[in-house]
CSV table of C-alpha atoms in Angstrom, one decimal:
chain,number,residue,atom,x,y,z
A,551,MET,CA,70.3,84.8,122.6
A,552,ASN,CA,71.4,84.4,126.2
A,553,LYS,CA,74.3,86.6,127.1
A,554,ILE,CA,76.5,86.3,130.1
A,555,ILE,CA,77.0,89.7,131.7
A,556,ASN,CA,76.4,91.4,135.1
A,557,SER,CA,75.0,94.7,133.9
A,558,PRO,CA,75.1,96.6,130.6
A,559,GLU,CA,76.8,99.6,132.2
A,560,ALA,CA,79.7,97.5,133.6
A,561,MET,CA,80.4,95.3,130.5
A,562,VAL,CA,83.4,97.0,129.1
A,563,ARG,CA,85.1,97.7,132.4
A,564,GLU,CA,84.6,94.1,133.6
A,565,MET,CA,85.8,92.7,130.2
A,566,LEU,CA,88.9,94.8,130.5
A,567,GLU,CA,89.6,93.8,134.0
A,568,GLY,CA,89.2,90.1,133.1
A,569,TYR,CA,91.6,90.5,130.2
A,570,LEU,CA,94.2,92.1,132.4
A,571,CYS,CA,93.8,89.3,135.0
A,572,ALA,CA,94.8,86.8,132.2
A,573,ASN,CA,97.7,88.9,131.0
A,574,PRO,CA,99.2,90.8,134.0
A,575,GLN,CA,102.7,90.4,132.7
A,576,LEU,CA,102.0,92.2,129.5
A,577,PHE,CA,99.6,95.1,130.1
A,578,GLU,CA,98.5,97.6,132.7
A,579,LYS,CA,95.2,99.6,132.9
A,580,VAL,CA,95.3,103.3,132.4
A,581,PRO,CA,93.9,104.9,135.6
A,582,ASP,CA,90.3,106.1,135.5
A,583,THR,CA,90.0,105.0,131.8
A,584,ASN,CA,88.7,102.1,129.8
A,585,GLY,CA,92.1,101.7,128.2
A,586,LEU,CA,95.3,99.6,128.5
A,587,VAL,CA,98.9,99.9,127.5
A,588,LEU,CA,101.9,97.7,127.2
A,589,LYS,CA,103.8,97.5,130.4
A,590,GLU,CA,107.1,97.8,128.5
A,591,ARG,CA,107.6,101.3,127.3
A,592,LEU,CA,109.5,100.9,124.0
A,593,ASP,CA,111.8,103.7,122.7
A,594,LYS,CA,110.0,104.3,119.4
A,595,VAL,CA,107.1,106.1,117.9
A,596,ALA,CA,104.0,104.9,119.8
A,597,ILE,CA,100.8,103.8,118.2
A,598,VAL,CA,97.5,104.3,120.0
A,599,THR,CA,94.4,102.8,118.6
A,600,GLY,CA,90.8,102.7,119.8
A,601,GLY,CA,87.1,102.2,119.0
A,602,GLY,CA,84.0,100.7,120.2
A,603,ALA,CA,84.1,97.5,122.2
A,604,GLY,CA,82.3,94.4,121.0
A,605,ASN,CA,83.9,93.7,117.6
A,606,GLU,CA,86.2,91.2,119.1
A,607,PRO,CA,89.1,91.0,119.4
A,608,TRP,CA,89.4,94.5,117.9
A,609,ASN,CA,90.4,96.7,119.9
A,610,ILE,CA,92.2,95.2,122.9
A,611,GLY,CA,93.6,92.3,120.9
A,612,TYR,CA,95.5,94.7,118.7
A,613,VAL,CA,97.8,95.9,121.5
A,614,GLY,CA,101.0,93.9,121.6
A,615,TYR,CA,104.5,93.6,120.2
A,616,GLY,CA,104.7,94.7,116.5
A,617,LEU,CA,101.2,96.2,117.0
A,618,ALA,CA,99.8,99.1,119.0
A,619,ASP,CA,101.2,100.3,122.3
A,620,GLY,CA,97.9,101.3,123.8
A,621,VAL,CA,94.1,101.3,123.2
A,622,ALA,CA,91.2,103.5,124.3
A,623,LEU,CA,87.9,101.7,124.5
A,624,GLY,CA,84.4,103.1,124.0
A,625,HIS,CA,81.3,101.4,125.1
A,626,VAL,CA,79.9,98.6,122.9
A,627,TYR,CA,79.8,99.8,119.3
A,628,ALA,CA,80.5,103.4,120.5
A,629,ALA,CA,83.5,105.6,120.0
A,630,PRO,CA,86.1,106.1,122.8
A,631,PRO,CA,85.8,109.5,124.5
A,632,ALA,CA,88.5,112.0,123.6
A,633,ARG,CA,89.6,112.1,127.3
A,634,ALA,CA,90.2,108.3,127.2
A,635,ILE,CA,92.3,108.7,124.1
A,636,MET,CA,94.3,111.4,125.8
A,637,ASN,CA,94.8,109.4,129.0
A,638,VAL,CA,96.1,106.4,127.0
A,639,THR,CA,98.4,108.6,124.9
A,640,LYS,CA,100.0,110.1,128.1
A,641,ALA,CA,100.5,106.6,129.4
A,642,VAL,CA,102.6,105.3,126.5
A,643,HIS,CA,106.1,106.3,125.6
A,644,HIS,CA,105.3,109.5,123.6
A,645,GLN,CA,108.7,111.2,123.4
A,646,LYS,CA,109.1,110.3,119.7
A,647,GLY,CA,105.5,111.1,118.8
A,648,VAL,CA,102.2,109.2,118.7
A,649,LEU,CA,100.3,107.8,115.7
A,650,PHE,CA,96.6,107.5,116.1
A,651,LEU,CA,95.4,104.7,114.0
A,652,ALA,CA,91.6,103.9,113.9
A,653,THR,CA,88.9,102.9,111.5
A,654,ASN,CA,87.0,105.6,109.6
A,655,HIS,CA,83.8,106.0,111.5
A,656,ALA,CA,82.4,109.4,112.3
A,657,GLY,CA,82.5,109.2,116.1
A,658,ASP,CA,86.0,107.7,116.2
A,659,VAL,CA,87.4,110.3,113.8
A,660,LEU,CA,85.7,113.2,115.7
A,661,ASN,CA,87.2,112.1,119.1
A,662,PHE,CA,90.6,111.2,117.8
A,663,GLU,CA,90.9,114.6,116.0
A,664,LEU,CA,89.8,116.4,119.2
A,665,ALA,CA,92.2,114.4,121.3
A,666,ALA,CA,95.0,115.2,118.8
A,667,GLU,CA,94.3,118.9,118.9
A,668,LEU,CA,94.2,119.1,122.7
A,669,LEU,CA,97.4,117.1,123.0
A,670,GLN,CA,99.2,119.2,120.5
A,671,LEU,CA,98.4,122.2,122.7
A,672,GLU,CA,100.2,120.4,125.5
A,673,GLY,CA,103.3,119.8,123.3
A,674,PHE,CA,102.5,116.3,122.0
A,675,GLN,CA,103.4,115.3,118.5
A,676,THR,CA,100.6,113.3,116.9
A,677,ARG,CA,99.5,112.1,113.5
A,678,CYS,CA,96.1,110.5,112.5
A,679,VAL,CA,95.5,107.7,110.0
A,680,TYR,CA,92.0,106.3,109.4
A,681,VAL,CA,91.6,103.1,107.6
A,682,THR,CA,89.1,103.1,104.7
A,683,ASP,CA,89.1,99.6,103.3
A,684,ASP,CA,85.4,98.7,103.0
A,685,ILE,CA,84.6,98.9,99.3
A,686,ALA,CA,80.8,98.6,99.9
A,687,THR,CA,80.5,102.0,101.5
A,688,ALA,CA,81.6,104.5,98.7
A,689,PRO,CA,82.8,104.3,95.1
A,690,LEU,CA,86.5,104.2,94.3
A,691,GLU,CA,86.7,107.9,93.6
A,692,GLN,CA,85.5,108.6,97.1
A,693,ARG,CA,87.8,106.2,98.9
A,694,GLU,CA,88.4,108.6,101.8
A,695,GLU,CA,84.8,108.3,102.8
A,696,ARG,CA,84.8,104.5,103.1
A,697,ARG,CA,84.5,103.0,106.6
A,698,GLY,CA,87.2,100.9,108.0
A,699,VAL,CA,86.8,97.2,108.8
A,700,ALA,CA,89.0,94.2,109.2
A,701,GLY,CA,91.8,95.6,107.0
A,702,VAL,CA,92.8,97.8,110.0
A,703,ALA,CA,94.6,94.7,111.3
A,704,LEU,CA,97.0,94.7,108.4
A,705,VAL,CA,97.6,98.5,108.5
A,706,LEU,CA,98.2,98.4,112.2
A,707,LYS,CA,100.6,95.4,111.8
A,708,ILE,CA,102.6,97.2,109.1
A,709,ALA,CA,102.6,100.5,111.1
A,710,GLY,CA,103.7,98.6,114.2
A,711,ALA,CA,106.6,97.1,112.3
A,712,ALA,CA,107.6,100.4,110.8
A,713,ALA,CA,107.7,102.0,114.3
A,714,ALA,CA,109.7,99.1,115.6
A,715,ALA,CA,112.2,99.5,112.8
A,716,GLY,CA,112.9,103.1,113.9
A,717,LEU,CA,111.0,105.2,111.4
A,718,ASP,CA,110.1,108.7,112.7
A,719,LEU,CA,106.5,109.8,113.2
A,720,ASP,CA,106.0,111.1,109.7
A,721,GLY,CA,107.6,108.0,108.3
A,722,VAL,CA,105.3,105.6,110.3
A,723,ALA,CA,102.3,107.7,109.2
A,724,ARG,CA,103.4,107.6,105.6
A,725,VAL,CA,103.8,103.8,105.6
A,726,ALA,CA,100.4,103.4,107.3
A,727,ARG,CA,98.7,105.6,104.7
A,728,LYS,CA,100.4,103.7,101.9
A,729,ALA,CA,99.2,100.4,103.2
A,730,ASN,CA,95.7,101.8,103.5
A,731,ASP,CA,95.8,102.9,99.8
A,732,GLN,CA,96.5,99.3,98.7
A,733,LEU,CA,93.9,97.7,100.9
A,734,ARG,CA,90.4,96.5,100.0
A,735,THR,CA,87.8,94.6,102.1
A,736,LEU,CA,84.3,93.2,101.4
A,737,GLY,CA,82.2,91.3,103.8
A,738,VAL,CA,79.1,89.0,103.6
A,739,THR,CA,76.7,88.5,106.5
A,740,THR,CA,74.8,85.2,106.8
A,741,SER,CA,73.0,85.8,110.1
A,742,PRO,CA,72.5,88.8,112.4
A,743,GLY,CA,74.6,89.6,115.4
A,744,TYR,CA,73.3,90.4,118.9
A,745,LEU,CA,73.4,93.2,121.3
A,746,PRO,CA,75.3,91.9,124.4
A,747,SER,CA,73.3,94.2,126.6
A,748,THR,CA,69.9,92.7,125.7
A,749,GLY,CA,70.6,89.5,123.7
A,750,GLU,CA,68.3,90.9,121.0
A,751,ALA,CA,69.3,90.7,117.3
A,752,MET,CA,70.7,93.9,115.9
A,753,PHE,CA,68.7,93.7,112.7
A,754,GLU,CA,66.2,91.5,110.9
A,755,MET,CA,67.5,88.9,108.4
A,756,ALA,CA,65.3,86.3,106.8
A,757,GLU,CA,66.5,82.7,107.1
A,758,GLY,CA,68.3,81.5,104.0
A,759,THR,CA,69.4,85.0,102.9
A,760,ILE,CA,72.8,86.6,102.8
A,761,GLU,CA,73.8,90.2,102.3
A,762,PHE,CA,77.1,91.6,101.0
A,763,GLY,CA,78.6,94.8,102.4
A,764,MET,CA,76.4,95.0,105.5
A,765,GLY,CA,77.7,97.1,108.4
A,766,PHE,CA,78.4,95.5,111.7
A,767,ASN,CA,75.6,97.4,113.3
A,768,GLY,CA,73.1,96.4,110.6
A,769,GLU,CA,73.8,99.2,108.1
A,770,PRO,CA,72.3,98.2,104.7
A,771,GLY,CA,74.6,96.4,102.3
A,772,ILE,CA,74.9,96.5,98.6
A,773,LEU,CA,73.4,93.2,97.5
A,774,ARG,CA,71.0,90.7,99.2
A,775,MET,CA,70.2,87.3,97.8
A,776,GLN,CA,69.4,83.7,98.7
A,777,LEU,CA,72.2,81.7,100.2
A,778,GLN,CA,74.6,80.5,97.5
A,779,PRO,CA,77.3,77.8,97.4
A,780,ALA,CA,80.6,78.9,99.0
A,781,ASP,CA,82.4,79.1,95.6
A,782,ARG,CA,79.7,81.4,94.2
A,783,ILE,CA,79.9,83.7,97.2
A,784,ALA,CA,83.7,83.9,97.0
A,785,ASP,CA,83.4,84.6,93.2
A,786,LEU,CA,81.1,87.5,93.7
A,787,MET,CA,83.2,89.0,96.4
A,788,MET,CA,86.5,88.6,94.6
A,789,GLU,CA,85.1,90.0,91.4
A,790,ARG,CA,84.2,93.3,93.2
A,791,LEU,CA,87.4,93.4,95.2
A,792,LEU,CA,89.7,92.9,92.2
A,793,ALA,CA,87.8,95.4,90.1
A,794,ASP,CA,88.3,98.0,92.8
A,795,LEU,CA,92.0,97.1,93.7
A,796,GLN,CA,92.9,96.8,90.0
A,797,PRO,CA,96.1,94.7,90.4
A,798,ALA,CA,98.2,93.9,87.3
A,799,PRO,CA,99.2,90.3,86.4
A,800,GLY,CA,102.2,89.4,88.5
A,801,ASP,CA,101.3,91.7,91.4
A,802,GLU,CA,101.8,90.2,94.9
A,803,VAL,CA,98.8,90.2,97.2
A,804,ALA,CA,98.3,89.2,100.9
A,805,VAL,CA,94.9,87.9,101.9
A,806,LEU,CA,93.2,88.1,105.3
A,807,LEU,CA,90.1,85.9,105.5
A,808,ASN,CA,88.3,87.2,108.6
A,809,GLY,CA,85.6,85.1,110.1
A,810,PHE,CA,82.8,86.7,112.0
A,811,GLY,CA,82.1,85.0,115.3
A,812,PHE,CA,79.4,82.6,114.1
A,813,THR,CA,81.2,81.2,111.1
A,814,GLY,CA,83.5,78.1,111.6
A,815,LEU,CA,86.9,77.1,110.2
A,816,LEU,CA,85.3,74.5,108.0
A,817,GLU,CA,83.4,77.1,106.1
A,818,LEU,CA,86.4,79.6,106.0
A,819,CYS,CA,88.8,77.0,104.7
A,820,ILE,CA,86.4,76.2,101.8
A,821,VAL,CA,86.2,79.9,100.9
A,822,ASN,CA,90.0,80.3,101.3
A,823,ARG,CA,90.5,77.5,98.8
A,824,ARG,CA,88.4,79.3,96.2
A,825,ILE,CA,90.1,82.7,96.8
A,826,LYS,CA,93.5,81.1,96.0
A,827,THR,CA,92.1,79.6,92.8
A,828,ILE,CA,90.8,82.9,91.7
A,829,LEU,CA,94.1,84.7,92.4
A,830,ASP,CA,95.9,82.0,90.4
A,831,GLN,CA,93.5,82.4,87.5
A,832,ARG,CA,94.1,86.1,87.4
A,833,ASN,CA,97.9,85.5,87.4
A,834,LEU,CA,98.3,87.2,90.7
A,835,ARG,CA,101.0,86.1,93.1
A,836,THR,CA,99.7,85.1,96.5
A,837,TYR,CA,102.3,86.4,98.9
A,838,ASP,CA,100.5,85.3,102.0
A,839,MET,CA,97.1,84.1,103.2
A,840,PHE,CA,95.8,83.7,106.6
A,841,ILE,CA,92.5,82.9,108.3
A,842,ASP,CA,91.7,84.5,111.6
A,843,THR,CA,89.0,86.2,113.5
A,844,LEU,CA,90.3,89.7,114.0
A,845,LEU,CA,87.2,91.9,113.8
A,846,ALA,CA,83.9,90.2,114.5
A,847,PRO,CA,80.6,91.7,115.8
A,848,GLN,CA,78.9,89.8,118.5
A,849,GLY,CA,77.5,86.5,117.2
A,850,THR,CA,77.3,87.5,113.6
A,851,GLY,CA,77.5,84.9,110.8
A,852,GLY,CA,79.7,85.5,107.7
A,853,PHE,CA,83.1,86.7,106.9
A,854,SER,CA,85.1,89.3,105.1
A,855,ILE,CA,87.9,89.1,102.6
A,856,THR,CA,90.7,91.6,102.7
A,857,LEU,CA,93.3,92.0,99.9
A,858,LEU,CA,96.5,94.0,100.3
A,859,LYS,CA,98.7,94.7,97.3
A,860,LEU,CA,102.3,94.7,98.3
A,861,ASP,CA,105.4,96.3,97.1
A,862,GLU,CA,108.9,95.8,98.4
A,863,GLU,CA,108.6,98.4,101.1
A,864,LEU,CA,105.3,97.2,102.4
A,865,LYS,CA,106.5,93.6,102.4
A,866,GLN,CA,109.5,94.6,104.5
A,867,TYR,CA,107.1,95.5,107.3
A,868,TYR,CA,104.4,93.0,106.6
A,869,ASN,CA,107.0,90.2,107.1
A,870,SER,CA,107.6,91.2,110.8
A,871,ALA,CA,106.1,89.2,113.5
A,872,ALA,CA,103.1,90.5,115.5
A,873,GLU,CA,102.2,89.1,118.9
A,874,SER,CA,99.4,89.7,121.3
A,875,PRO,CA,97.1,87.3,123.2
A,876,PHE,CA,94.6,87.5,120.4
A,877,PHE,CA,96.7,88.4,117.4
A,878,HIS,CA,99.5,86.1,116.4
A,879,LYS,CA,101.4,86.4,113.1
A,880,ARG,CA,104.8,84.7,112.6
A,881,GLU,CA,107.7,86.4,110.9
A,882,ILE,CA,107.9,85.7,107.2
A,883,ARG,CA,111.4,85.1,105.9
A,884,SER,CA,111.6,85.7,102.2
């Protein structure tokens, strides 16, 4: 696949510079760092996120109002350096403490933990929450080992609302962990993504096959089969998600249908229709559904379904608006 870059080494820096050119009123770059922060320093607990670039619009698109205050970027599909996380943290309003919120991948966890330890030696208050929503990566009894995927968008949105509401650092961390506990995601890949540095496919996938639970970098999934009708794919995914989440009849659920970059709205709307039918058949209350592309590896075909079981406290924060150039969610007035 032809890719439009200048050089592999400069991709992330030049991407960040271009994003800032388009949004100079909102963001500023952190000096000597592949990271950005909101220009407006809000008097609240700050949220700093981060991860490897390339799974667009995660991570830069998650900085905004009702979301994160700053982001540290790694290279494409690589964790951000601890020094970058520290620089971003020092650039946000940190007087009320900083929540580090990232997906549960070994490199990200290692570097956020290191940054947290070093910052605490300098007097910073930090807490870490790692999202573990991908049910394909470990059984239910080992939930803390699961990797984080698209559900991070919902946890970050809820944590952002809790911080904006004035909760203290421990309170924001508690709400974020509670949201993560009620979160489940499963993806299906229909065609391989590409490395932006070379244009080469990241993994082999025979035409006409699909794979459930595959990692964004081609990590093996849990089930490979011939392409099925949309309803059958949704049925298989929802069966596993609901078995893992174990909602009771009458529970309220929010749904994020996250399209990977190579899957269109036509396909996603067909799948969304089936998800709603399944929820109705299970006597579950669909509190909210939305279709977006919030975590998509380069050029990959497929989608993920995220379910979030809500109670009154989580709904209070879920209802708040979130706004960034790449992440829009209107306020819900119940």
